[in-house]
CSV table of N, CA and C in Angstrom, one decimal:
chain,number,residue,atom,x,y,z
A,872,LYS,N,145.4,35.5,-32.1
A,872,LYS,CA,145.6,36.5,-33.2
A,872,LYS,C,145.7,35.8,-34.5
A,873,PHE,N,145.4,36.5,-35.6
A,873,PHE,CA,145.4,35.9,-36.9
A,873,PHE,C,145.6,37.0,-38.0
A,874,ALA,N,146.1,36.5,-39.1
A,874,ALA,CA,146.1,37.3,-40.3
A,874,ALA,C,144.8,37.2,-41.0
A,875,LEU,N,144.3,38.3,-41.6
A,875,LEU,CA,142.9,38.3,-42.2
A,875,LEU,C,143.0,38.9,-43.6
A,876,CYS,N,142.5,38.2,-44.5
A,876,CYS,CA,142.5,38.7,-45.9
A,876,CYS,C,141.1,38.5,-46.5
A,877,GLY,N,140.6,39.6,-47.1
A,877,GLY,CA,139.3,39.5,-47.7
A,877,GLY,C,139.3,40.1,-49.1
A,878,LEU,N,138.6,39.4,-50.0
A,878,LEU,CA,138.4,39.8,-51.4
A,878,LEU,C,137.0,40.3,-51.7
A,879,SER,N,136.8,41.5,-52.2
A,879,SER,CA,135.5,42.0,-52.6
A,879,SER,C,134.6,42.1,-51.4
A,880,MET,N,133.5,41.4,-51.3
A,880,MET,CA,132.6,41.5,-50.2
A,880,MET,C,133.4,40.9,-48.9
A,881,GLY,N,134.3,40.0,-49.2
A,881,GLY,CA,135.1,39.5,-48.1
A,881,GLY,C,136.0,40.6,-47.4
A,882,GLY,N,136.4,41.6,-48.2
A,882,GLY,CA,137.1,42.7,-47.7
A,882,GLY,C,136.3,43.6,-46.9
A,883,ILE,N,135.0,43.7,-47.2
A,883,ILE,CA,134.1,44.5,-46.4
A,883,ILE,C,133.9,43.8,-45.1
A,884,VAL,N,133.7,42.5,-45.1
A,884,VAL,CA,133.6,41.7,-43.9
A,884,VAL,C,134.9,41.9,-43.1
A,885,ALA,N,136.0,41.8,-43.7
A,885,ALA,CA,137.3,41.9,-43.0
A,885,ALA,C,137.4,43.3,-42.3
A,886,LEU,N,137.0,44.3,-42.9
A,886,LEU,CA,137.0,45.6,-42.3
A,886,LEU,C,136.1,45.7,-41.0
A,887,GLU,N,135.0,45.0,-41.1
A,887,GLU,CA,134.1,45.0,-39.9
A,887,GLU,C,134.7,44.1,-38.8
A,888,VAL,N,135.4,43.1,-39.2
A,888,VAL,CA,136.1,42.2,-38.1
A,888,VAL,C,137.2,43.1,-37.4
A,889,VAL,N,138.0,43.8,-38.2
A,889,VAL,CA,139.0,44.6,-37.6
A,889,VAL,C,138.4,45.7,-36.8
A,890,ARG,N,137.3,46.3,-37.2
A,890,ARG,CA,136.6,47.3,-36.4
A,890,ARG,C,136.2,46.8,-35.1
A,891,ARG,N,135.6,45.6,-35.1
A,891,ARG,CA,135.1,45.0,-33.9
A,891,ARG,C,136.1,44.4,-33.0
A,892,ALA,N,137.2,43.8,-33.5
A,892,ALA,CA,138.2,43.1,-32.7
A,892,ALA,C,139.6,43.5,-33.2
A,893,PRO,N,140.0,44.7,-33.1
A,893,PRO,CA,141.3,45.2,-33.6
A,893,PRO,C,142.5,44.4,-33.0
A,894,ASN,N,142.3,44.0,-31.8
A,894,ASN,CA,143.5,43.4,-31.1
A,894,ASN,C,143.6,41.9,-31.5
A,895,ARG,N,142.7,41.4,-32.2
A,895,ARG,CA,142.8,40.0,-32.7
A,895,ARG,C,143.4,39.8,-34.0
A,896,VAL,N,143.4,40.9,-34.8
A,896,VAL,CA,143.9,40.9,-36.2
A,896,VAL,C,145.4,41.4,-36.2
A,897,LYS,N,146.3,40.5,-36.5
A,897,LYS,CA,147.7,41.0,-36.5
A,897,LYS,C,148.2,41.4,-37.9
A,898,ARG,N,147.5,41.0,-38.9
A,898,ARG,CA,147.8,41.5,-40.3
A,898,ARG,C,146.5,41.6,-41.1
A,899,LEU,N,146.4,42.5,-42.0
A,899,LEU,CA,145.2,42.7,-42.8
A,899,LEU,C,145.5,42.9,-44.2
A,900,CYS,N,144.8,42.2,-45.1
A,900,CYS,CA,144.9,42.4,-46.5
A,900,CYS,C,143.5,42.6,-47.1
A,901,LEU,N,143.3,43.7,-47.8
A,901,LEU,CA,142.1,44.1,-48.4
A,901,LEU,C,142.2,44.1,-49.9
A,902,MET,N,141.5,43.2,-50.6
A,902,MET,CA,141.7,43.0,-52.0
A,902,MET,C,140.4,43.3,-52.8
A,903,ASP,N,140.6,44.1,-53.8
A,903,ASP,CA,139.5,44.5,-54.7
A,903,ASP,C,138.2,44.7,-53.9
A,904,THR,N,138.2,45.6,-53.0
A,904,THR,CA,137.1,45.9,-52.1
A,904,THR,C,136.8,47.3,-52.0
A,905,ASN,N,136.0,47.7,-51.0
A,905,ASN,CA,135.4,49.0,-51.0
A,905,ASN,C,135.2,49.4,-49.5
A,906,SER,N,135.6,50.6,-49.1
A,906,SER,CA,135.4,51.0,-47.7
A,906,SER,C,134.2,51.9,-47.6
A,907,THR,N,133.5,52.2,-48.7
A,907,THR,CA,132.3,53.1,-48.6
A,907,THR,C,131.0,52.3,-48.5
A,908,CYS,N,130.0,53.1,-48.1
A,908,CYS,CA,128.6,52.4,-48.1
A,908,CYS,C,128.1,52.4,-49.5
A,909,GLU,N,127.1,51.6,-49.7
A,909,GLU,CA,126.5,51.5,-51.0
A,909,GLU,C,125.8,52.8,-51.4
A,910,THR,N,125.9,53.2,-52.7
A,910,THR,CA,125.2,54.4,-53.1
A,910,THR,C,123.7,54.0,-53.3
A,911,PRO,N,122.8,55.0,-53.2
A,911,PRO,CA,121.4,54.7,-53.4
A,911,PRO,C,121.1,54.1,-54.8
A,912,GLU,N,121.9,54.6,-55.8
A,912,GLU,CA,121.7,54.1,-57.1
A,912,GLU,C,122.1,52.7,-57.3
A,913,ARG,N,123.2,52.3,-56.7
A,913,ARG,CA,123.6,50.9,-56.7
A,913,ARG,C,122.7,50.0,-55.9
A,914,ALA,N,122.3,50.5,-54.8
A,914,ALA,CA,121.3,49.7,-54.0
A,914,ALA,C,120.0,49.5,-54.7
A,915,ALA,N,119.5,50.5,-55.4
A,915,ALA,CA,118.3,50.3,-56.2
A,915,ALA,C,118.5,49.4,-57.4
A,916,LYS,N,119.7,49.4,-58.0
A,916,LYS,CA,120.0,48.5,-59.1
A,916,LYS,C,119.9,47.0,-58.7
A,917,ARG,N,120.2,46.7,-57.4
A,917,ARG,CA,120.2,45.4,-56.9
A,917,ARG,C,118.7,44.8,-56.9
A,918,GLU,N,117.7,45.6,-56.7
A,918,GLU,CA,116.4,45.1,-56.5
A,918,GLU,C,115.9,44.3,-57.7
A,919,PRO,N,116.0,44.7,-59.0
A,919,PRO,CA,115.6,43.8,-60.1
A,919,PRO,C,116.4,42.5,-60.1
A,920,GLN,N,117.7,42.6,-59.7
A,920,GLN,CA,118.5,41.4,-59.7
A,920,GLN,C,118.0,40.4,-58.6
A,921,ILE,N,117.6,40.9,-57.5
A,921,ILE,CA,117.1,40.1,-56.4
A,921,ILE,C,115.8,39.4,-56.8
A,922,ILE,N,114.9,40.2,-57.5
A,922,ILE,CA,113.6,39.6,-58.0
A,922,ILE,C,113.9,38.6,-59.0
A,923,ALA,N,114.8,38.8,-59.9
A,923,ALA,CA,115.2,37.8,-60.9
A,923,ALA,C,115.7,36.6,-60.3
A,924,ALA,N,116.6,36.7,-59.3
A,924,ALA,CA,117.2,35.6,-58.6
A,924,ALA,C,116.1,34.7,-57.9
A,925,ARG,N,115.2,35.4,-57.3
A,925,ARG,CA,114.1,34.7,-56.6
A,925,ARG,C,113.1,34.0,-57.6
A,926,THR,N,113.1,34.4,-58.8
A,926,THR,CA,112.2,33.8,-59.8
A,926,THR,C,113.0,32.9,-60.8
A,927,GLY,N,114.1,32.4,-60.3
A,927,GLY,CA,114.8,31.3,-61.1
A,927,GLY,C,115.8,31.8,-62.1
A,928,ARG,N,116.2,33.0,-62.1
A,928,ARG,CA,117.0,33.6,-63.2
A,928,ARG,C,118.4,34.0,-62.6
A,929,LEU,N,118.9,33.3,-61.6
A,929,LEU,CA,120.2,33.6,-61.0
A,929,LEU,C,121.3,33.5,-62.0
A,930,GLU,N,121.3,32.4,-62.7
A,930,GLU,CA,122.4,32.2,-63.7
A,930,GLU,C,122.4,33.3,-64.7
A,931,GLN,N,121.3,33.7,-65.2
A,931,GLN,CA,121.2,34.8,-66.2
A,931,GLN,C,121.8,36.1,-65.6
A,932,ILE,N,121.4,36.4,-64.4
A,932,ILE,CA,121.9,37.6,-63.8
A,932,ILE,C,123.4,37.6,-63.6
A,933,MET,N,123.9,36.4,-63.2
A,933,MET,CA,125.4,36.3,-63.0
A,933,MET,C,126.1,36.4,-64.3
A,934,ARG,N,125.6,35.8,-65.3
A,934,ARG,CA,126.3,35.8,-66.6
A,934,ARG,C,126.4,37.3,-67.1
A,935,GLU,N,125.3,38.0,-66.9
A,935,GLU,CA,125.3,39.4,-67.3
A,935,GLU,C,126.3,40.3,-66.5
A,936,GLU,N,126.2,40.1,-65.2
A,936,GLU,CA,127.0,40.9,-64.2
A,936,GLU,C,128.5,40.6,-64.4
A,937,ILE,N,128.8,39.3,-64.4
A,937,ILE,CA,130.2,38.9,-64.5
A,937,ILE,C,130.8,39.3,-65.8
A,938,ALA,N,130.0,39.1,-66.9
A,938,ALA,CA,130.5,39.5,-68.3
A,938,ALA,C,130.8,40.9,-68.4
A,939,LEU,N,130.0,41.8,-67.8
A,939,LEU,CA,130.2,43.2,-67.9
A,939,LEU,C,131.3,43.8,-67.0
A,940,ASN,N,131.5,43.2,-65.8
A,940,ASN,CA,132.3,44.0,-64.8
A,940,ASN,C,133.5,43.2,-64.2
A,941,TYR,N,133.6,42.0,-64.3
A,941,TYR,CA,134.5,41.3,-63.4
A,941,TYR,C,135.9,41.0,-64.0
A,942,LEU,N,135.9,40.5,-65.2
A,942,LEU,CA,137.2,40.0,-65.7
A,942,LEU,C,137.8,40.8,-66.9
A,943,THR,N,139.1,40.7,-67.0
A,943,THR,CA,139.8,41.3,-68.1
A,943,THR,C,140.1,40.2,-69.1
A,944,GLU,N,140.7,40.6,-70.2
A,944,GLU,CA,141.0,39.6,-71.2
A,944,GLU,C,142.3,38.9,-70.8
A,945,THR,N,142.2,37.6,-70.5
A,945,THR,CA,143.3,36.8,-70.2
A,945,THR,C,143.1,35.5,-71.0
A,946,GLN,N,144.1,34.7,-71.1
A,946,GLN,CA,143.9,33.4,-71.8
A,946,GLN,C,143.0,32.5,-71.1
A,947,HIS,N,142.7,32.6,-69.9
A,947,HIS,CA,141.8,31.8,-69.1
A,947,HIS,C,140.5,32.4,-68.8
A,948,LYS,N,140.1,33.5,-69.5
A,948,LYS,CA,138.9,34.2,-69.2
A,948,LYS,C,137.7,33.4,-69.2
A,949,GLU,N,137.5,32.6,-70.3
A,949,GLU,CA,136.3,31.8,-70.4
A,949,GLU,C,136.2,30.7,-69.3
A,950,HIS,N,137.3,30.1,-69.0
A,950,HIS,CA,137.3,29.1,-67.9
A,950,HIS,C,136.9,29.8,-66.6
A,951,ILE,N,137.5,30.9,-66.3
A,951,ILE,CA,137.3,31.6,-65.0
A,951,ILE,C,135.8,32.0,-65.0
A,952,PHE,N,135.3,32.5,-66.1
A,952,PHE,CA,133.9,33.0,-66.2
A,952,PHE,C,133.0,31.8,-65.9
A,953,GLU,N,133.2,30.6,-66.4
A,953,GLU,CA,132.3,29.5,-66.2
A,953,GLU,C,132.5,29.0,-64.7
A,954,LEU,N,133.7,29.1,-64.2
A,954,LEU,CA,133.9,28.7,-62.8
A,954,LEU,C,133.1,29.6,-61.9
A,955,LEU,N,133.1,30.9,-62.1
A,955,LEU,CA,132.3,31.9,-61.3
A,955,LEU,C,130.8,31.6,-61.4
A,956,ILE,N,130.3,31.3,-62.6
A,956,ILE,CA,128.9,31.0,-62.8
A,956,ILE,C,128.5,29.7,-62.0
A,957,ASP,N,129.4,28.7,-62.1
A,957,ASP,CA,129.1,27.4,-61.3
A,957,ASP,C,129.1,27.7,-59.8
A,958,MET,N,130.0,28.5,-59.4
A,958,MET,CA,130.1,28.9,-57.9
A,958,MET,C,128.8,29.6,-57.5
A,959,ALA,N,128.4,30.6,-58.3
A,959,ALA,CA,127.1,31.3,-57.9
A,959,ALA,C,125.9,30.4,-57.9
A,960,VAL,N,125.8,29.6,-59.0
A,960,VAL,CA,124.6,28.7,-59.1
A,960,VAL,C,124.6,27.7,-57.9
A,961,SER,N,125.8,27.2,-57.6
A,961,SER,CA,125.9,26.2,-56.5
A,961,SER,C,125.5,26.8,-55.1
A,962,LEU,N,125.8,28.1,-54.9
A,962,LEU,CA,125.4,28.7,-53.7
A,962,LEU,C,123.9,29.0,-53.6
A,963,GLY,N,123.3,29.3,-54.8
A,963,GLY,CA,121.9,29.4,-54.9
A,963,GLY,C,121.4,30.9,-54.7
A,964,SER,N,120.1,31.0,-55.0
A,964,SER,CA,119.5,32.3,-55.0
A,964,SER,C,119.4,33.0,-53.7
A,965,GLU,N,119.1,32.2,-52.6
A,965,GLU,CA,119.0,32.8,-51.3
A,965,GLU,C,120.3,33.4,-50.8
A,966,ALA,N,121.4,32.7,-51.1
A,966,ALA,CA,122.7,33.3,-50.8
A,966,ALA,C,123.0,34.6,-51.5
A,967,PHE,N,122.6,34.6,-52.8
A,967,PHE,CA,122.7,35.8,-53.6
A,967,PHE,C,121.9,37.0,-53.0
A,968,VAL,N,120.7,36.6,-52.6
A,968,VAL,CA,119.8,37.7,-52.0
A,968,VAL,C,120.4,38.2,-50.6
A,969,ARG,N,120.8,37.2,-49.8
A,969,ARG,CA,121.4,37.7,-48.5
A,969,ARG,C,122.7,38.5,-48.7
A,970,GLN,N,123.5,38.2,-49.7
A,970,GLN,CA,124.7,38.9,-50.0
A,970,GLN,C,124.3,40.3,-50.5
A,971,SER,N,123.4,40.4,-51.4
A,971,SER,CA,122.9,41.6,-51.9
A,971,SER,C,122.4,42.5,-50.9
A,972,ARG,N,121.6,42.0,-50.0
A,972,ARG,CA,121.0,42.8,-48.9
A,972,ARG,C,122.1,43.3,-47.9
A,973,ALA,N,123.1,42.5,-47.7
A,973,ALA,CA,124.2,42.9,-46.8
A,973,ALA,C,125.0,44.0,-47.5
A,974,LEU,N,125.2,43.9,-48.8
A,974,LEU,CA,125.9,45.0,-49.5
A,974,LEU,C,125.1,46.3,-49.5
A,975,GLN,N,123.8,46.2,-49.6
A,975,GLN,CA,123.0,47.4,-49.6
A,975,GLN,C,123.0,48.1,-48.3
A,976,LYS,N,123.2,47.3,-47.2
A,976,LYS,CA,123.1,47.9,-45.8
A,976,LYS,C,124.5,48.1,-45.2
A,977,ARG,N,125.6,47.9,-45.9
A,977,ARG,CA,126.9,48.0,-45.3
A,977,ARG,C,127.2,49.4,-44.9
A,978,ARG,N,128.0,49.5,-43.8
A,978,ARG,CA,128.4,50.8,-43.3
A,978,ARG,C,129.6,51.4,-44.1
A,979,ASP,N,129.7,52.7,-44.0
A,979,ASP,CA,130.8,53.4,-44.5
A,979,ASP,C,132.0,53.3,-43.6
A,980,GLN,N,133.1,52.7,-44.0
A,980,GLN,CA,134.2,52.5,-43.1
A,980,GLN,C,135.4,53.5,-43.4
A,981,GLN,N,135.2,54.5,-44.2
A,981,GLN,CA,136.3,55.4,-44.5
A,981,GLN,C,136.9,56.0,-43.3
A,982,SER,N,136.1,56.5,-42.4
A,982,SER,CA,136.6,57.2,-41.2
A,982,SER,C,137.3,56.2,-40.3
A,983,PHE,N,137.1,54.9,-40.4
A,983,PHE,CA,137.7,53.9,-39.6
A,983,PHE,C,139.1,53.6,-40.1
A,984,LEU,N,139.4,53.7,-41.4
A,984,LEU,CA,140.6,53.3,-42.0
A,984,LEU,C,141.9,53.9,-41.2
A,985,SER,N,141.8,55.1,-40.8
A,985,SER,CA,143.0,55.7,-40.1
A,985,SER,C,143.2,55.1,-38.8
A,986,LYS,N,142.3,54.3,-38.3
A,986,LYS,CA,142.4,53.7,-36.9
A,986,LYS,C,143.1,52.3,-37.0
A,987,ILE,N,143.2,51.8,-38.2
A,987,ILE,CA,143.8,50.5,-38.4
A,987,ILE,C,145.3,50.6,-38.2
A,988,LYS,N,145.8,49.8,-37.3
A,988,LYS,CA,147.2,49.9,-36.8
A,988,LYS,C,148.1,48.7,-37.2
A,989,CYS,N,147.5,47.6,-37.7
A,989,CYS,CA,148.3,46.4,-38.1
A,989,CYS,C,148.9,46.5,-39.5
A,990,PRO,N,149.9,45.8,-39.8
A,990,PRO,CA,150.5,45.8,-41.1
A,990,PRO,C,149.4,45.4,-42.1
A,991,THR,N,149.2,46.3,-43.1
A,991,THR,CA,148.1,46.1,-44.1
A,991,THR,C,148.6,46.2,-45.5
A,992,LEU,N,148.1,45.2,-46.3
A,992,LEU,CA,148.3,45.2,-47.7
A,992,LEU,C,146.9,45.6,-48.4
A,993,ILE,N,147.0,46.5,-49.3
A,993,ILE,CA,145.8,46.9,-50.1
A,993,ILE,C,146.2,46.4,-51.5
A,994,LEU,N,145.4,45.5,-52.1
A,994,LEU,CA,145.7,44.8,-53.3
A,994,LEU,C,144.5,44.9,-54.3
A,995,CYS,N,144.8,45.2,-55.5
A,995,CYS,CA,143.7,45.3,-56.5
A,995,CYS,C,144.2,45.0,-57.9
A,996,GLY,N,143.3,44.6,-58.8
A,996,GLY,CA,143.6,44.4,-60.2
A,996,GLY,C,143.7,45.8,-60.8
A,997,GLU,N,144.6,46.0,-61.7
A,997,GLU,CA,144.8,47.3,-62.3
A,997,GLU,C,143.6,47.7,-63.2
A,998,LYS,N,142.8,46.7,-63.6
A,998,LYS,CA,141.6,46.9,-64.5
A,998,LYS,C,140.3,46.6,-63.8
A,999,ASP,N,140.3,46.7,-62.5
A,999,ASP,CA,139.1,46.4,-61.7
A,999,ASP,C,138.1,47.5,-62.0
A,1000,GLN,N,136.9,47.1,-62.5
A,1000,GLN,CA,135.9,48.1,-62.8
A,1000,GLN,C,134.8,48.2,-61.7
A,1001,ILE,N,134.9,47.3,-60.7
A,1001,ILE,CA,133.9,47.4,-59.6
A,1001,ILE,C,134.5,48.2,-58.5
A,1002,CYS,N,135.7,47.9,-58.1
A,1002,CYS,CA,136.3,48.6,-57.0
A,1002,CYS,C,137.6,49.2,-57.6
A,1003,LEU,N,137.5,50.4,-58.0
A,1003,LEU,CA,138.6,51.0,-58.8
A,1003,LEU,C,139.9,51.1,-58.1
A,1004,PRO,N,141.0,51.0,-58.9
A,1004,PRO,CA,142.3,51.2,-58.2
A,1004,PRO,C,142.5,52.5,-57.5
A,1005,LYS,N,141.8,53.6,-58.0
A,1005,LYS,CA,141.8,54.9,-57.3
A,1005,LYS,C,141.3,54.7,-55.9
A,1006,GLN,N,140.2,53.9,-55.7
A,1006,GLN,CA,139.7,53.7,-54.3
A,1006,GLN,C,140.7,53.0,-53.4
A,1007,HIS,N,141.5,52.1,-54.0
A,1007,HIS,CA,142.5,51.4,-53.2
A,1007,HIS,C,143.7,52.3,-52.9
A,1008,GLU,N,144.0,53.2,-53.8
A,1008,GLU,CA,145.0,54.2,-53.4
A,1008,GLU,C,144.6,55.0,-52.2
A,1009,PHE,N,143.3,55.4,-52.3
A,1009,PHE,CA,142.7,56.2,-51.2
A,1009,PHE,C,142.8,55.4,-49.8
A,1010,MET,N,142.4,54.2,-49.9
A,1010,MET,CA,142.5,53.4,-48.7
A,1010,MET,C,143.9,53.2,-48.2
A,1011,ALA,N,144.9,53.0,-49.1
A,1011,ALA,CA,146.3,52.9,-48.7
A,1011,ALA,C,146.8,54.2,-48.1
A,1012,GLU,N,146.4,55.3,-48.5
A,1012,GLU,CA,146.8,56.6,-48.0
A,1012,GLU,C,146.2,56.8,-46.6
A,1013,LEU,N,145.0,56.3,-46.3
A,1013,LEU,CA,144.4,56.5,-45.0
A,1013,LEU,C,144.9,55.5,-43.9
A,1014,ILE,N,145.4,54.4,-44.3
A,1014,ILE,CA,145.9,53.4,-43.3
A,1014,ILE,C,147.4,53.6,-43.2
A,1015,GLU,N,147.8,54.0,-42.0
A,1015,GLU,CA,149.2,54.3,-41.8
A,1015,GLU,C,150.1,53.0,-42.1
A,1016,GLY,N,151.1,53.3,-42.9
A,1016,GLY,CA,152.1,52.2,-43.2
A,1016,GLY,C,151.6,51.1,-44.2
A,1017,ALA,N,150.4,51.3,-44.8
A,1017,ALA,CA,149.8,50.3,-45.7
A,1017,ALA,C,150.7,50.3,-47.0
A,1018,THR,N,150.7,49.1,-47.5
A,1018,THR,CA,151.4,48.8,-48.8
A,1018,THR,C,150.3,48.6,-49.9
A,1019,LEU,N,150.5,49.2,-51.0
A,1019,LEU,CA,149.6,49.1,-52.1
A,1019,LEU,C,150.2,48.2,-53.2
A,1020,ALA,N,149.5,47.2,-53.6
A,1020,ALA,CA,149.9,46.3,-54.7
A,1020,ALA,C,148.9,46.3,-55.8
A,1021,VAL,N,149.2,46.7,-57.0
A,1021,VAL,CA,148.3,46.8,-58.1
A,1021,VAL,C,148.7,45.7,-59.1
A,1022,ILE,N,147.9,44.7,-59.3
A,1022,ILE,CA,148.2,43.5,-60.1
A,1022,ILE,C,147.9,43.8,-61.6
A,1023,LYS,N,148.9,43.8,-62.4
A,1023,LYS,CA,148.7,44.0,-63.9
A,1023,LYS,C,147.9,43.0,-64.5
A,1024,ASN,N,147.2,43.4,-65.6
A,1024,ASN,CA,146.4,42.4,-66.4
A,1024,ASN,C,145.4,41.6,-65.5
A,1025,ALA,N,144.8,42.3,-64.6
A,1025,ALA,CA,143.8,41.7,-63.7
A,1025,ALA,C,142.7,42.7,-63.5
A,1026,GLY,N,141.5,42.1,-63.3
A,1026,GLY,CA,140.3,42.9,-63.0
A,1026,GLY,C,139.9,42.8,-61.6
A,1027,HIS,N,138.7,42.4,-61.3
A,1027,HIS,CA,138.2,42.3,-59.9
A,1027,HIS,C,138.6,41.1,-59.2
A,1028,LEU,N,139.1,40.1,-59.9
A,1028,LEU,CA,139.5,38.8,-59.3
A,1028,LEU,C,140.9,38.4,-59.6
A,1029,PRO,N,141.9,39.2,-59.1
A,1029,PRO,CA,143.3,38.9,-59.4
A,1029,PRO,C,143.8,37.5,-58.9
A,1030,THR,N,143.1,37.0,-57.9
A,1030,THR,CA,143.4,35.6,-57.4
A,1030,THR,C,143.2,34.6,-58.5
A,1031,LEU,N,142.2,34.8,-59.4
A,1031,LEU,CA,142.0,33.9,-60.4
A,1031,LEU,C,142.6,34.3,-61.8
A,1032,GLU,N,142.7,35.6,-62.0
A,1032,GLU,CA,143.2,36.1,-63.3
A,1032,GLU,C,144.8,36.1,-63.3
A,1033,GLN,N,145.4,36.4,-62.2
A,1033,GLN,CA,146.9,36.4,-62.1
A,1033,GLN,C,147.3,35.8,-60.8
A,1034,PRO,N,147.0,34.5,-60.6
A,1034,PRO,CA,147.2,33.9,-59.3
A,1034,PRO,C,148.7,33.9,-58.8
A,1035,ASP,N,149.7,33.7,-59.7
A,1035,ASP,CA,151.1,33.7,-59.3
A,1035,ASP,C,151.5,35.0,-58.8
A,1036,THR,N,151.2,36.1,-59.5
A,1036,THR,CA,151.6,37.4,-59.0
A,1036,THR,C,150.8,37.8,-57.7
A,1037,THR,N,149.6,37.4,-57.7
A,1037,THR,CA,148.8,37.7,-56.4
A,1037,THR,C,149.4,37.0,-55.3
A,1038,ASN,N,149.7,35.7,-55.5
A,1038,ASN,CA,150.3,34.9,-54.4
A,1038,ASN,C,151.7,35.4,-53.9
A,1039,GLU,N,152.5,36.0,-54.9
A,1039,GLU,CA,153.7,36.6,-54.5
A,1039,GLU,C,153.5,37.8,-53.6
A,1040,ALA,N,152.5,38.6,-53.9
A,1040,ALA,CA,152.2,39.8,-53.1
A,1040,ALA,C,151.7,39.3,-51.7
A,1041,LEU,N,150.9,38.3,-51.7
A,1041,LEU,CA,150.4,37.8,-50.4
A,1041,LEU,C,151.5,37.2,-49.5
A,1042,ARG,N,152.4,36.5,-50.2
A,1042,ARG,CA,153.5,35.8,-49.5
A,1042,ARG,C,154.4,36.9,-48.8
A,1043,ALA,N,154.7,37.9,-49.6
A,1043,ALA,CA,155.5,39.0,-49.1
A,1043,ALA,C,154.9,39.7,-47.9
A,1044,TRP,N,153.6,39.9,-48.0
A,1044,TRP,CA,152.8,40.5,-46.9
A,1044,TRP,C,152.9,39.7,-45.7
A,1045,LEU,N,152.7,38.4,-45.8
A,1045,LEU,CA,152.7,37.5,-44.7
A,1045,LEU,C,154.1,37.4,-44.0
A,1046,GLU,N,155.1,37.5,-44.8
A,1046,GLU,CA,156.5,37.3,-44.3
A,1046,GLU,C,157.1,38.6,-43.9
A,1047,SER,N,156.5,39.8,-44.1
A,1047,SER,CA,157.0,41.0,-43.8
A,1047,SER,C,156.9,41.3,-42.3
């Protein structure tokens, strides 16, 4: 048995792990994630990004996407932004394409949420523009006994934007 925590796409993967092996997961943390399937509009928006990535423009795509949606104004925003760009570029275009395809095809897990029986923390940045806090409130309502933690002054990546506050919430979840 193990504790499982996933951020963003990692949260989508974590939900699938719990769905497939509920007896193996003793604790679950879903951070800045989404339990719904991809909308047709969002899936279609990924296609030009995939083409651009395959034609050598991954860094450009990531700069545009991250600048628009991921981070809030913090004193370390520029450093975090460059860190994310470096991570994306080091993973490469094919990883980006595989992740994009997986997101396009992900299942809707909303009906599964009420079946989760392990202690669960739902955590999000208060200013997340990708996976809205309202979506996290919904997930917390559907999972019996779930705890909701909303991290102030954080967007989609509270682990980088507000690491101390995020770690406090994770520590409390692990020790509860």
